[in-house]
mmCIF file of C-alpha atoms in Angstrom:
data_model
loop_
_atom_site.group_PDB
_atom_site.id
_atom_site.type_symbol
_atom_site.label_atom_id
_atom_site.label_comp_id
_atom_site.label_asym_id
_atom_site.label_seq_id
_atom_site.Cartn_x
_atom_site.Cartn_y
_atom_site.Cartn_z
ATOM 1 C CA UNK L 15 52.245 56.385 59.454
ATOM 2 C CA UNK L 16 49.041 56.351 57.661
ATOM 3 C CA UNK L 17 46.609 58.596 58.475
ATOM 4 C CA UNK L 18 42.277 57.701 59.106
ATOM 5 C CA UNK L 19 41.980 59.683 56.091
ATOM 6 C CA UNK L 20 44.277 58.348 53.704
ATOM 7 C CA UNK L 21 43.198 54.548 55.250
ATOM 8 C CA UNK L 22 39.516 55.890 54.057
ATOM 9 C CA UNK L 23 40.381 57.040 50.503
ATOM 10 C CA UNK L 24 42.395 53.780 49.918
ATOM 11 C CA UNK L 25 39.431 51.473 51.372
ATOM 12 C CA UNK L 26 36.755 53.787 48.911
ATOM 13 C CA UNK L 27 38.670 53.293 46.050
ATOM 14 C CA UNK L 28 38.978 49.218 46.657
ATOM 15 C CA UNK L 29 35.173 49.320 47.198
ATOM 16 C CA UNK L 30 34.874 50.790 44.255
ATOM 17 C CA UNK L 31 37.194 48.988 42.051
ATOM 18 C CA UNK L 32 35.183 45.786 43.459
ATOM 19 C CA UNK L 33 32.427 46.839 42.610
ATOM 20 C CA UNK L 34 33.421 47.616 38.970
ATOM 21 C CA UNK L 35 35.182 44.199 38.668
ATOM 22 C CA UNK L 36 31.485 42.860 39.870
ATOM 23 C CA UNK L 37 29.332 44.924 37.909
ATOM 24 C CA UNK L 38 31.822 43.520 34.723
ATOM 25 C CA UNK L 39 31.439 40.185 35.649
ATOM 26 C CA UNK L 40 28.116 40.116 35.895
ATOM 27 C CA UNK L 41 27.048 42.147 33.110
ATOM 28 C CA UNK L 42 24.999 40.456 30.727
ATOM 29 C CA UNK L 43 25.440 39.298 27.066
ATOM 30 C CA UNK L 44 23.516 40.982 24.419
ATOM 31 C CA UNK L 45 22.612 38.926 21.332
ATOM 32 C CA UNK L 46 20.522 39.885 18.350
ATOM 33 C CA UNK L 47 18.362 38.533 15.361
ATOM 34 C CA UNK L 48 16.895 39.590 12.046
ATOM 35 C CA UNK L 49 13.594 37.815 12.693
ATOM 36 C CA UNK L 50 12.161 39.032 9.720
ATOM 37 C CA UNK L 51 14.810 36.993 7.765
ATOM 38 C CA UNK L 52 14.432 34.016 10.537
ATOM 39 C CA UNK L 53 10.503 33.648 9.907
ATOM 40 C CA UNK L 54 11.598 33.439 6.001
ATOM 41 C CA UNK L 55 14.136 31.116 6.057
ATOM 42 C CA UNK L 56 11.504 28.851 8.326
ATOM 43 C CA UNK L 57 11.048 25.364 7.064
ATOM 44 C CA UNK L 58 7.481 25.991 7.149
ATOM 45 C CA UNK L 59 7.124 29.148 6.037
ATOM 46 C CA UNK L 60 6.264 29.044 2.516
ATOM 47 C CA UNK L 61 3.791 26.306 3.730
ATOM 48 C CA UNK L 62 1.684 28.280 6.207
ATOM 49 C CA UNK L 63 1.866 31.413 3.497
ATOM 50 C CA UNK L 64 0.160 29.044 0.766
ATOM 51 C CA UNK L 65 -2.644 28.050 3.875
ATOM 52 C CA UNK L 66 -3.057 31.828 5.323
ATOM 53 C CA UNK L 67 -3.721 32.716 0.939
ATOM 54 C CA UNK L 68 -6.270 29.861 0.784
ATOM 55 C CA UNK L 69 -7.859 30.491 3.928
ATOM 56 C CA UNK L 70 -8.077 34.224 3.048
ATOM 57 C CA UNK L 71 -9.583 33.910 -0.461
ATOM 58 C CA UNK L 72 -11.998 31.785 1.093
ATOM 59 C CA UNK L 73 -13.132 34.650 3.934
ATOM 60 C CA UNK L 74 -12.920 37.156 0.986
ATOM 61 C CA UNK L 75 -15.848 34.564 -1.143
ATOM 62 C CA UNK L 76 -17.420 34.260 2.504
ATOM 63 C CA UNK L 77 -17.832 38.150 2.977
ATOM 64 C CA UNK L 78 -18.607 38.943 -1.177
ATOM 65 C CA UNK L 79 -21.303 36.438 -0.588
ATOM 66 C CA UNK L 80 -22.885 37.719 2.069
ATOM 67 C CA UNK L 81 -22.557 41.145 1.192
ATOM 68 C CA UNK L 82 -24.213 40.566 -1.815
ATOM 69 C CA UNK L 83 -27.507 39.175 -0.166
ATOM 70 C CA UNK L 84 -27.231 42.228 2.154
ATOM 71 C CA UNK L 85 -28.797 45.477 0.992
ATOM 72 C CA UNK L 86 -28.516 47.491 4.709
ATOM 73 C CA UNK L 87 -24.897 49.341 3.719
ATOM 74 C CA UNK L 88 -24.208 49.390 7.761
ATOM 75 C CA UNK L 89 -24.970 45.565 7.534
ATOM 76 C CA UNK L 90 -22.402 44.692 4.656
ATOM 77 C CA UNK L 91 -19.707 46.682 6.456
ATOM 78 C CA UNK L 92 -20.615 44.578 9.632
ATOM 79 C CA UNK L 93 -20.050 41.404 7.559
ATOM 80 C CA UNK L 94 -17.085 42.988 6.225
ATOM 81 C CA UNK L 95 -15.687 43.689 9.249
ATOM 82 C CA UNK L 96 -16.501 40.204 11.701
ATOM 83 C CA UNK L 97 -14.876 38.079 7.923
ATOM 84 C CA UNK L 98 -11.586 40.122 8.483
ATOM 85 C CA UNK L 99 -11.359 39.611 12.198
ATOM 86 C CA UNK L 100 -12.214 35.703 11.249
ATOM 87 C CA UNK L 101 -9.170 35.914 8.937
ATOM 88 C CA UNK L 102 -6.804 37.555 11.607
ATOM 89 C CA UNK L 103 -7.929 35.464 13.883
ATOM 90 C CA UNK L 104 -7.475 31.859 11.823
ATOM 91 C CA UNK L 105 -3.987 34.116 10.554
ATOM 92 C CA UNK L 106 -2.887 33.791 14.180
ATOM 93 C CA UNK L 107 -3.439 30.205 14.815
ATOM 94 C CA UNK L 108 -1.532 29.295 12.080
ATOM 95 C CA UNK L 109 1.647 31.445 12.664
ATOM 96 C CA UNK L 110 1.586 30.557 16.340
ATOM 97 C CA UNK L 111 3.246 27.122 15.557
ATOM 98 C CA UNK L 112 6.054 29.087 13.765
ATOM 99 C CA UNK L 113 6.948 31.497 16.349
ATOM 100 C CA UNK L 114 6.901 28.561 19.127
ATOM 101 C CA UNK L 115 9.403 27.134 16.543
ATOM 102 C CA UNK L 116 11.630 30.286 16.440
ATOM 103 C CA UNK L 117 11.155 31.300 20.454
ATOM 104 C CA UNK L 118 12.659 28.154 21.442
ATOM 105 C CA UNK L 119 15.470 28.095 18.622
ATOM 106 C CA UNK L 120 16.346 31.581 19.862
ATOM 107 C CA UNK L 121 16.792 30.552 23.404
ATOM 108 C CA UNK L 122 18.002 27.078 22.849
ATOM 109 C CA UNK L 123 21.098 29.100 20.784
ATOM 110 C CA UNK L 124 21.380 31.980 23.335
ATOM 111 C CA UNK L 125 21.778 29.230 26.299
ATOM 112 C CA UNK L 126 23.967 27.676 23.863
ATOM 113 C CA UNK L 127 26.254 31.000 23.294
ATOM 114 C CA UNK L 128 25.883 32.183 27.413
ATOM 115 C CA UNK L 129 23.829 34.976 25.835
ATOM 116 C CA UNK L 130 21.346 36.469 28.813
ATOM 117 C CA UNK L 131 19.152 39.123 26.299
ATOM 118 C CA UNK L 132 18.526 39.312 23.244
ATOM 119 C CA UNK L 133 17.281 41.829 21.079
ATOM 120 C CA UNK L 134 15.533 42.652 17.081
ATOM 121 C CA UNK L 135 18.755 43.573 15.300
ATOM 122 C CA UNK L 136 17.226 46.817 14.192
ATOM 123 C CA UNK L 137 17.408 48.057 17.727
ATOM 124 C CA UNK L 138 20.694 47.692 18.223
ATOM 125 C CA UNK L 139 22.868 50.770 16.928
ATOM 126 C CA UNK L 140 26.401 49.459 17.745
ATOM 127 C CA UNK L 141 27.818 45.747 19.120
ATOM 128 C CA UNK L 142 25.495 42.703 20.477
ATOM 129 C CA UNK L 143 26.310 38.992 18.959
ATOM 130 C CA UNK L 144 24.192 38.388 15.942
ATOM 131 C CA UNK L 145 23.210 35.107 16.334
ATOM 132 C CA UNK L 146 20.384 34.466 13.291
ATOM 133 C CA UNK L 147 22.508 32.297 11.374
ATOM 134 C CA UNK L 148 22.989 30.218 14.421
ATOM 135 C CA UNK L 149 18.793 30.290 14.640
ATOM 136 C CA UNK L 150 18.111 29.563 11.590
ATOM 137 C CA UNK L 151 20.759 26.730 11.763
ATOM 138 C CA UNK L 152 18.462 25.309 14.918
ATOM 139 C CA UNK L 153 14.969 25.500 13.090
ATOM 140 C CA UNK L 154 16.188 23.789 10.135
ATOM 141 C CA UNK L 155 17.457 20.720 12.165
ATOM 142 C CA UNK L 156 13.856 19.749 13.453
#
């Protein structure tokens, strides 16, 4: 006959072989980008680079301007200082559109592949799906 104690190992060990089957089951799939080369290979990259140049030189002219009307040295580094935050700031809205673009490519191929997380493919040090070809793929078809 079986004994309460080996009825209690064998039950333990099925709990715990269920609950490795679950935990594999619902373990999640790990995907990963180069989003450096993504943002490159964007349709509109080189587009928004040429815009982000002309809209800098023309903050730099700004600034050069005013700084040379300005003979307070504290003032000119204030002028300086608010033309660069104008040109992050302008920077920003125009990348924005471009990393809408690439958010929803990356999650419209991860749904795609069943992929639940993914990751900067310098993070990873071993395995995860690379999936930036499959990105890139997705922001050139719009």
């Amino acid at each position: 006959m079986f004994s309460t104690k080996k009825i209690a190992i064998c039950a333990a060990a099925a709990s715990l072989l269920a609950l490795l089957a679950a935990g594999t089951a619902f373990a999640d799939v790990i995907g990963c980008v180069n989003p450096q080369r993504i943002m490159f290979q964007h349709p509109k990259f080189e587009q928004v680079q040429k815009q982000i140049k002309t809209m800098t030189e023309k903050k730099q002219n700004e600034a050069k301007t005013a700084i040379d009307k300005e003979k307070d040295d504290k003032k000119k580094a204030q002028i300086y200082q608010k033309k660069r935050q104008e040109a992050a700031q302008e920077e920003a809205k125009l990348m924005e559109p471009l990393f809408k673009d690439i958010n929803l490519a990356v999650r419209t191929v991860a749904n795609a592949k069943k992929i639940n997380v993914v990751v900067d493919k310098d993070a990873v040090f071993f395995g995860g799906i690379d999936i930036t070809d499959a990105v890139v793929t997705e922001l050139k078809k719009k």
